[in-house]
């Protein structure tokens, strides 16, 4: 079916894209190669279903992997159809799971006002549990990784017979889940596992949700984990209108639970699925795309694709060998300045590396010549201490059983209430079954006059704010919290530039809440806290014109006019951790492919003959991936 330039939904689409957009029904696999316009296709398909197939917008479920992508998709649909026809069910797996849990929490034994713990909260609970068991020397990381791995597979409790070496991990997992329940809290893994439990064990809920969604569309399908795919298979109704969009060549998150097998084996689960491959690449020039395609072709476990560059010929891929990492950074500085003089803004250039530790020489070099830069993946707004402190107050106001939030702010600002008081309150809550804040009040009542007064002031303040939160909007409650807890005065007492920055940050939090209420129409505090809980680094940006420094993992989904892929050496790319494991090397090659296909007009690949590693100077050799690029596409500089 040819594209129709008069039709806003089919306008500017190529033949492959039109086939995907106008697919009549049933399962559909869209293999979207790098730069092939997958966002355009999935957005246009949503619009097509509403306009041409008369599917009610509320009966379409569109799943993305970041809130930013969901907002972009919604804006595009609104542009095509108008705000009244935009599906209300657009978001990440986690945000959709959260909405279901708010609706059906009682089926799983949770109150509807549960809170969502972030990574720091999760680690706080685990640290306490490890300390209580004398296991703190083993470190939180291994326990958190164990729990995340099981939850990515849809498991909410440890195996009945764990492996011998994982016995401690299994016991901590069970205690961790109980601690969350006691606090009326869930973590990010629960936002997948609990909805999956709903679908598996509650037939009426499953059938109601199946009937609610006539069409399900999933973006970035190659990044789904086992729990997410199981959710989809349980949710698909008898008509099996499941459309998945992705690229197995860009599956780079196995360490987060992503399973490339989901997209490779999709037709095994849905044998009648139609397959459409988007072959036109609208991003990279011919030499860049050819070089990247040559590299990824060495992978065996993939869907073959014959991508074509729509933007025509251009410069070859530039290859530079540096003596050491310092010289590598100086070369990048020189080329960045040259490209800047040619008119390419710093914000349209990026330096990629395999590990965060590689950023240091580039940061040093940029500072030396005063080139503005940003390290993508640094401390983001909602991760700053003062912001997390205020959020902790707000979460305790909404949920008086939130032990992690209470631990964080009980003595912030200092009020003579420390860890011992918090521990007594937790013990009292366990024994009495009361909310943690009420248990704290009981502990205060049994204490001496000074401590009793301090506890009473704290509890009265929080309870008063909780009462206000039932009626007032989020902005009003946040401002009242800053004043009545003494937190704003605490910040003002620090007259240094750091203190001033912190004051500006909490003021920005108020502005963020105001923007949220204006754009979403939801004014209550809990809705705003839900929004904050679901934020990821990809959702926070920076408009400053600065050079972008980031790992290749952070670059996924982005594009730049000029890209430097640095440290293309054995032991870095592919990473030393992949040695001897063919599937791990294939993922490293996919990572290389992602790095190369972020470039539009200019791609540099650099490697250093020596590098400081493990405290010493180590000789390096070029990556095998460089040997997979045709010399016809390379130019040494």
PDB file of C-alpha atoms in Angstrom, residues 1 33 38 76 118 150 221 240 256 287 310 316 326-327 335 372 505 507 532 541 561:
ATOM      1  CA  UNK A   1       0.000   0.000   0.000  1.00  0.00           C
ATOM      2  CA  UNK A  33      16.763  -1.408  12.384  1.00  0.00           C
ATOM      3  CA  UNK A  38      10.308   3.022  14.726  1.00  0.00           C
ATOM      4  CA  UNK A  76       2.720  12.793  18.460  1.00  0.00           C
ATOM      5  CA  UNK A 118      13.778   3.556  44.890  1.00  0.00           C
ATOM      6  CA  UNK A 150      14.720 -13.156  40.668  1.00  0.00           C
ATOM      7  CA  UNK A 221      10.729  -5.214  22.766  1.00  0.00           C
ATOM      8  CA  UNK A 240      -4.064 -11.744  19.956  1.00  0.00           C
ATOM      9  CA  UNK A 256      19.398  -5.719  33.852  1.00  0.00           C
ATOM     10  CA  UNK A 287      29.967   4.585   5.193  1.00  0.00           C
ATOM     11  CA  UNK A 310      18.535   7.073   3.060  1.00  0.00           C
ATOM     12  CA  UNK A 316      34.498   7.387   5.936  1.00  0.00           C
ATOM     13  CA  UNK A 326      45.945  11.158  27.687  1.00  0.00           C
ATOM     14  CA  UNK A 327      46.896  11.439  24.017  1.00  0.00           C
ATOM     15  CA  UNK A 335      38.707  17.277  16.701  1.00  0.00           C
ATOM     16  CA  UNK A 372      31.844  22.888  28.510  1.00  0.00           C
ATOM     17  CA  UNK A 505      17.093  22.972  44.382  1.00  0.00           C
ATOM     18  CA  UNK A 507      12.591  25.688  45.262  1.00  0.00           C
ATOM     19  CA  UNK A 532       8.780  11.077  41.001  1.00  0.00           C
ATOM     20  CA  UNK A 541      17.708  16.595  30.618  1.00  0.00           C
ATOM     21  CA  UNK A 561      25.983  14.643  14.366  1.00  0.00           C
TER      22      UNK A 561
END
